[in-house]
């Protein structure tokens, strides 16, 4: 009896010609995520098997796999010799904590195994009842518990009860490279996770207003970046000093357009960094109408300064829906730590809700936009997470 982990991929992505490309990429990411552990890796058709690890690493390996984009489900399993007595011996203790209803489901790929699947399910079900019959009843339609037996062609059988949901989506690197505008808030880490889930390689850009925002605020963003990078198979964070640009806007432009102007600079700088470091798109955590800077007009104004596609995966989300994901992926606790973001510095009392493009351009013409951008770009801190 050997502890094994079954990893499944979603078949939908694997129908076409790209099948081997996806599978090879995913294999690479699984091995990278498990770097430092000892294990054997077996590739089956739509599944992978992992075994040969140290027992005490078992839970840690499963936790790592839960963050690999492209994995749809994970099952902790046992592998035994395909022999009735061996299967029974392994299966019975696996049902020890069960109560209510159950069924046994068998898949027999090895047709030389003497007992047909329905018959084996019935027999093992009977064996389970003979031990735990007091607490259990069979229900083949809607059971509370299921024991699955998978008789493989190589003479071994996999037995498992649990199917853990993985991230789903596609392996990182199969959908281009996006530059995530990462603030210290709740939304942008979730936006990054969502694009990573679709297979996008991520880099991130943070705008920092030292000394208005302190070292702790930057550390918070680094922590958030690390949490996102667990899903994105690593990530580089570019920290841009934004103070000078903010001061220039504050000094020379209309107060109510402060945030609109800042957003336009952030977008331009992010696009330049993406162009320099191989990115093809920008990702933000914006959600339509959430705040003044996220109205249709504000988004139009910030969008119009860049040519790259801008992905806003949260655009139609309510805050509570975003929080739900932030909690699930483990970024929420860090996001709500009370450090200032650069956008709270020089925050206007009455920000423009529907900024007019003509007015924005006129106000912006008071600034030397290009040299402010060049200066910011000349002093970017690069952190590999
Ligand atoms: P978040 O929770 O992501 O901070 P938010 O609801 O607070 O979002 P805003 O502060 O208006 O919204 O920011 C909108 C988006 O602009 C963010 O999701 C993020 O992508 C980007 N952004 C805002 N501030 C910064 C920053 N300091 N550095 C990088 N990107 C930023
Ligand atoms: Mg914010």
Short mmCIF file of N, CA, C and O in Angstrom, two decimals, residues 71-130:
data_model
loop_
_atom_site.label_atom_id
_atom_site.label_comp_id
_atom_site.label_asym_id
_atom_site.label_seq_id
_atom_site.Cartn_x
_atom_site.Cartn_y
_atom_site.Cartn_z
N UNK A 71 -4.33 22.79 -12.81
CA UNK A 71 -4.76 21.55 -12.14
C UNK A 71 -6.22 21.71 -11.75
O UNK A 71 -6.59 22.67 -11.08
N UNK A 72 -7.04 20.77 -12.15
CA UNK A 72 -8.47 20.89 -11.84
C UNK A 72 -8.87 20.18 -10.57
O UNK A 72 -9.59 20.75 -9.75
N UNK A 73 -8.41 18.97 -10.38
CA UNK A 73 -8.69 18.29 -9.11
C UNK A 73 -7.49 17.48 -8.66
O UNK A 73 -6.63 17.10 -9.46
N UNK A 74 -7.49 17.22 -7.35
CA UNK A 74 -6.39 16.48 -6.72
C UNK A 74 -7.03 15.44 -5.80
O UNK A 74 -7.96 15.76 -5.06
N UNK A 75 -6.55 14.22 -5.85
CA UNK A 75 -7.05 13.20 -4.93
C UNK A 75 -5.91 12.52 -4.20
O UNK A 75 -5.05 11.91 -4.82
N UNK A 76 -5.94 12.61 -2.86
CA UNK A 76 -5.00 11.80 -2.09
C UNK A 76 -5.47 10.34 -2.21
O UNK A 76 -6.65 10.08 -2.02
N UNK A 77 -4.59 9.44 -2.55
CA UNK A 77 -5.02 8.06 -2.83
C UNK A 77 -4.02 7.05 -2.28
O UNK A 77 -2.93 7.42 -1.82
N UNK A 78 -4.41 5.79 -2.31
CA UNK A 78 -3.48 4.69 -2.05
C UNK A 78 -3.36 3.88 -3.32
O UNK A 78 -4.32 3.73 -4.06
N UNK A 79 -2.18 3.35 -3.53
CA UNK A 79 -1.97 2.47 -4.66
C UNK A 79 -1.66 1.09 -4.10
O UNK A 79 -0.79 0.95 -3.23
N UNK A 80 -2.41 0.08 -4.56
CA UNK A 80 -2.16 -1.30 -4.10
C UNK A 80 -2.09 -2.22 -5.31
O UNK A 80 -2.50 -1.86 -6.42
N UNK A 81 -1.62 -3.43 -5.08
CA UNK A 81 -1.60 -4.45 -6.13
C UNK A 81 -3.05 -4.76 -6.50
O UNK A 81 -3.92 -4.80 -5.61
N UNK A 82 -3.35 -4.99 -7.77
CA UNK A 82 -4.72 -5.28 -8.18
C UNK A 82 -5.11 -6.69 -7.77
O UNK A 82 -5.00 -7.64 -8.55
N UNK A 83 -5.55 -6.81 -6.53
CA UNK A 83 -5.90 -8.11 -5.96
C UNK A 83 -7.03 -7.86 -4.96
O UNK A 83 -6.97 -6.91 -4.16
N UNK A 84 -8.06 -8.66 -5.04
CA UNK A 84 -9.26 -8.38 -4.24
C UNK A 84 -8.94 -8.17 -2.75
O UNK A 84 -9.37 -7.17 -2.15
N UNK A 85 -8.19 -9.09 -2.15
CA UNK A 85 -7.91 -8.99 -0.72
C UNK A 85 -7.13 -7.71 -0.39
O UNK A 85 -7.39 -7.06 0.62
N UNK A 86 -6.20 -7.35 -1.27
CA UNK A 86 -5.38 -6.14 -1.04
C UNK A 86 -6.26 -4.89 -1.12
O UNK A 86 -6.11 -3.95 -0.33
N UNK A 87 -7.18 -4.90 -2.08
CA UNK A 87 -8.06 -3.74 -2.26
C UNK A 87 -8.95 -3.59 -1.02
O UNK A 87 -9.10 -2.51 -0.46
N UNK A 88 -9.50 -4.69 -0.59
CA UNK A 88 -10.39 -4.70 0.58
C UNK A 88 -9.65 -4.20 1.83
O UNK A 88 -10.13 -3.33 2.55
N UNK A 89 -8.48 -4.74 2.04
CA UNK A 89 -7.66 -4.39 3.21
C UNK A 89 -7.37 -2.88 3.24
O UNK A 89 -7.34 -2.26 4.29
N UNK A 90 -7.15 -2.31 2.06
CA UNK A 90 -6.85 -0.88 1.98
C UNK A 90 -8.13 -0.06 2.15
O UNK A 90 -8.15 0.96 2.83
N UNK A 91 -9.22 -0.51 1.52
CA UNK A 91 -10.44 0.30 1.46
C UNK A 91 -11.12 0.44 2.81
O UNK A 91 -11.59 1.54 3.16
N UNK A 92 -11.20 -0.64 3.57
CA UNK A 92 -12.01 -0.61 4.80
C UNK A 92 -11.59 0.51 5.78
O UNK A 92 -12.43 1.32 6.17
N UNK A 93 -10.30 0.60 6.14
CA UNK A 93 -9.95 1.68 7.08
C UNK A 93 -10.20 3.09 6.52
O UNK A 93 -10.35 4.04 7.28
N UNK A 94 -10.26 3.23 5.20
CA UNK A 94 -10.48 4.57 4.62
C UNK A 94 -11.88 5.09 4.92
O UNK A 94 -12.16 6.28 4.78
N UNK A 95 -12.79 4.19 5.30
CA UNK A 95 -14.18 4.60 5.54
C UNK A 95 -14.49 4.72 7.03
O UNK A 95 -15.64 4.91 7.43
N UNK A 96 -13.44 4.62 7.83
CA UNK A 96 -13.61 4.57 9.28
C UNK A 96 -14.44 5.73 9.85
O UNK A 96 -15.27 5.53 10.73
N UNK A 97 -14.24 6.92 9.34
CA UNK A 97 -14.93 8.10 9.92
C UNK A 97 -16.26 8.39 9.26
O UNK A 97 -16.90 9.39 9.59
N UNK A 98 -16.67 7.60 8.33
CA UNK A 98 -17.91 7.87 7.61
C UNK A 98 -19.15 7.62 8.46
O UNK A 98 -19.17 6.77 9.34
N UNK A 99 -20.21 8.39 8.14
CA UNK A 99 -21.54 8.06 8.67
C UNK A 99 -22.54 8.46 7.59
O UNK A 99 -22.19 9.17 6.66
N UNK A 100 -23.76 8.00 7.69
CA UNK A 100 -24.77 8.35 6.69
C UNK A 100 -24.75 7.36 5.53
O UNK A 100 -24.70 6.15 5.73
N UNK A 101 -24.70 7.94 4.30
CA UNK A 101 -24.81 7.06 3.13
C UNK A 101 -23.49 7.01 2.36
O UNK A 101 -22.66 7.91 2.46
N UNK A 102 -23.32 5.96 1.59
CA UNK A 102 -22.09 5.84 0.79
C UNK A 102 -22.32 4.97 -0.43
O UNK A 102 -23.34 4.27 -0.54
N UNK A 103 -21.37 5.07 -1.36
CA UNK A 103 -21.34 4.08 -2.44
C UNK A 103 -19.88 3.80 -2.83
O UNK A 103 -18.97 4.56 -2.48
N UNK A 104 -19.70 2.71 -3.54
CA UNK A 104 -18.37 2.38 -4.06
C UNK A 104 -18.49 2.45 -5.59
O UNK A 104 -19.47 1.97 -6.16
N UNK A 105 -17.50 3.09 -6.19
CA UNK A 105 -17.53 3.25 -7.64
C UNK A 105 -16.24 2.66 -8.20
O UNK A 105 -15.17 3.04 -7.75
N UNK A 106 -16.36 1.77 -9.16
CA UNK A 106 -15.15 1.13 -9.69
C UNK A 106 -14.97 1.43 -11.17
O UNK A 106 -15.93 1.44 -11.92
N UNK A 107 -13.74 1.67 -11.54
CA UNK A 107 -13.41 1.83 -12.95
C UNK A 107 -12.35 0.78 -13.27
O UNK A 107 -11.29 0.75 -12.66
N UNK A 108 -12.67 -0.11 -14.23
CA UNK A 108 -11.75 -1.21 -14.51
C UNK A 108 -11.13 -1.03 -15.89
O UNK A 108 -11.71 -1.43 -16.90
N UNK A 109 -9.96 -0.40 -15.92
CA UNK A 109 -9.27 -0.25 -17.20
C UNK A 109 -8.64 -1.58 -17.59
O UNK A 109 -8.53 -1.90 -18.77
N UNK A 110 -8.23 -2.33 -16.59
CA UNK A 110 -7.60 -3.63 -16.82
C UNK A 110 -8.66 -4.72 -16.92
O UNK A 110 -9.15 -5.23 -15.92
N UNK A 111 -9.01 -5.07 -18.15
CA UNK A 111 -10.11 -6.04 -18.35
C UNK A 111 -9.69 -7.46 -17.96
O UNK A 111 -10.52 -8.35 -17.90
N UNK A 112 -8.39 -7.68 -17.69
CA UNK A 112 -7.97 -9.02 -17.27
C UNK A 112 -8.24 -9.23 -15.77
O UNK A 112 -8.17 -10.35 -15.28
N UNK A 113 -8.53 -8.15 -15.06
CA UNK A 113 -8.90 -8.30 -13.64
C UNK A 113 -10.22 -9.07 -13.59
O UNK A 113 -11.19 -8.69 -14.24
N UNK A 114 -10.25 -10.13 -12.79
CA UNK A 114 -11.34 -11.11 -12.94
C UNK A 114 -12.73 -10.62 -12.53
O UNK A 114 -13.73 -11.13 -13.01
N UNK A 115 -12.82 -9.62 -11.65
CA UNK A 115 -14.14 -9.21 -11.18
C UNK A 115 -14.61 -7.96 -11.95
O UNK A 115 -13.91 -6.95 -11.96
N UNK A 116 -15.76 -8.01 -12.61
CA UNK A 116 -16.26 -6.81 -13.31
C UNK A 116 -16.51 -5.65 -12.33
O UNK A 116 -16.73 -5.89 -11.13
N UNK A 117 -16.51 -4.42 -12.85
CA UNK A 117 -16.56 -3.26 -11.94
C UNK A 117 -17.78 -3.23 -11.03
O UNK A 117 -17.66 -2.97 -9.83
N UNK A 118 -18.96 -3.47 -11.60
CA UNK A 118 -20.18 -3.38 -10.77
C UNK A 118 -20.13 -4.42 -9.66
O UNK A 118 -20.47 -4.13 -8.50
N UNK A 119 -19.64 -5.58 -9.99
CA UNK A 119 -19.56 -6.66 -9.02
C UNK A 119 -18.54 -6.31 -7.91
O UNK A 119 -18.79 -6.52 -6.71
N UNK A 120 -17.41 -5.73 -8.32
CA UNK A 120 -16.39 -5.37 -7.32
C UNK A 120 -16.93 -4.30 -6.37
O UNK A 120 -16.76 -4.38 -5.15
N UNK A 121 -17.63 -3.29 -6.94
CA UNK A 121 -18.22 -2.25 -6.09
C UNK A 121 -19.16 -2.89 -5.08
O UNK A 121 -19.18 -2.51 -3.90
N UNK A 122 -19.95 -3.82 -5.54
CA UNK A 122 -20.93 -4.46 -4.67
C UNK A 122 -20.23 -5.24 -3.55
O UNK A 122 -20.58 -5.13 -2.38
N UNK A 123 -19.20 -5.96 -3.94
CA UNK A 123 -18.50 -6.78 -2.94
C UNK A 123 -17.78 -5.94 -1.90
O UNK A 123 -17.87 -6.19 -0.71
N UNK A 124 -17.05 -4.92 -2.37
CA UNK A 124 -16.32 -4.07 -1.43
C UNK A 124 -17.32 -3.29 -0.56
O UNK A 124 -17.13 -3.12 0.64
N UNK A 125 -18.43 -2.85 -1.17
CA UNK A 125 -19.50 -2.19 -0.41
C UNK A 125 -20.00 -3.09 0.70
O UNK A 125 -20.17 -2.65 1.85
N UNK A 126 -20.18 -4.36 0.39
CA UNK A 126 -20.61 -5.34 1.40
C UNK A 126 -19.57 -5.49 2.50
O UNK A 126 -19.90 -5.53 3.69
N UNK A 127 -18.29 -5.50 2.11
CA UNK A 127 -17.22 -5.61 3.11
C UNK A 127 -17.23 -4.40 4.05
O UNK A 127 -17.04 -4.53 5.26
N UNK A 128 -17.47 -3.24 3.48
CA UNK A 128 -17.50 -2.02 4.30
C UNK A 128 -18.68 -2.09 5.28
O UNK A 128 -18.54 -1.82 6.47
N UNK A 129 -19.83 -2.52 4.75
CA UNK A 129 -21.02 -2.63 5.61
C UNK A 129 -20.82 -3.64 6.73
O UNK A 129 -21.31 -3.43 7.85
N UNK A 130 -20.09 -4.70 6.43
CA UNK A 130 -19.93 -5.72 7.47
C UNK A 130 -19.10 -5.19 8.64
O UNK A 130 -19.17 -5.69 9.74
#
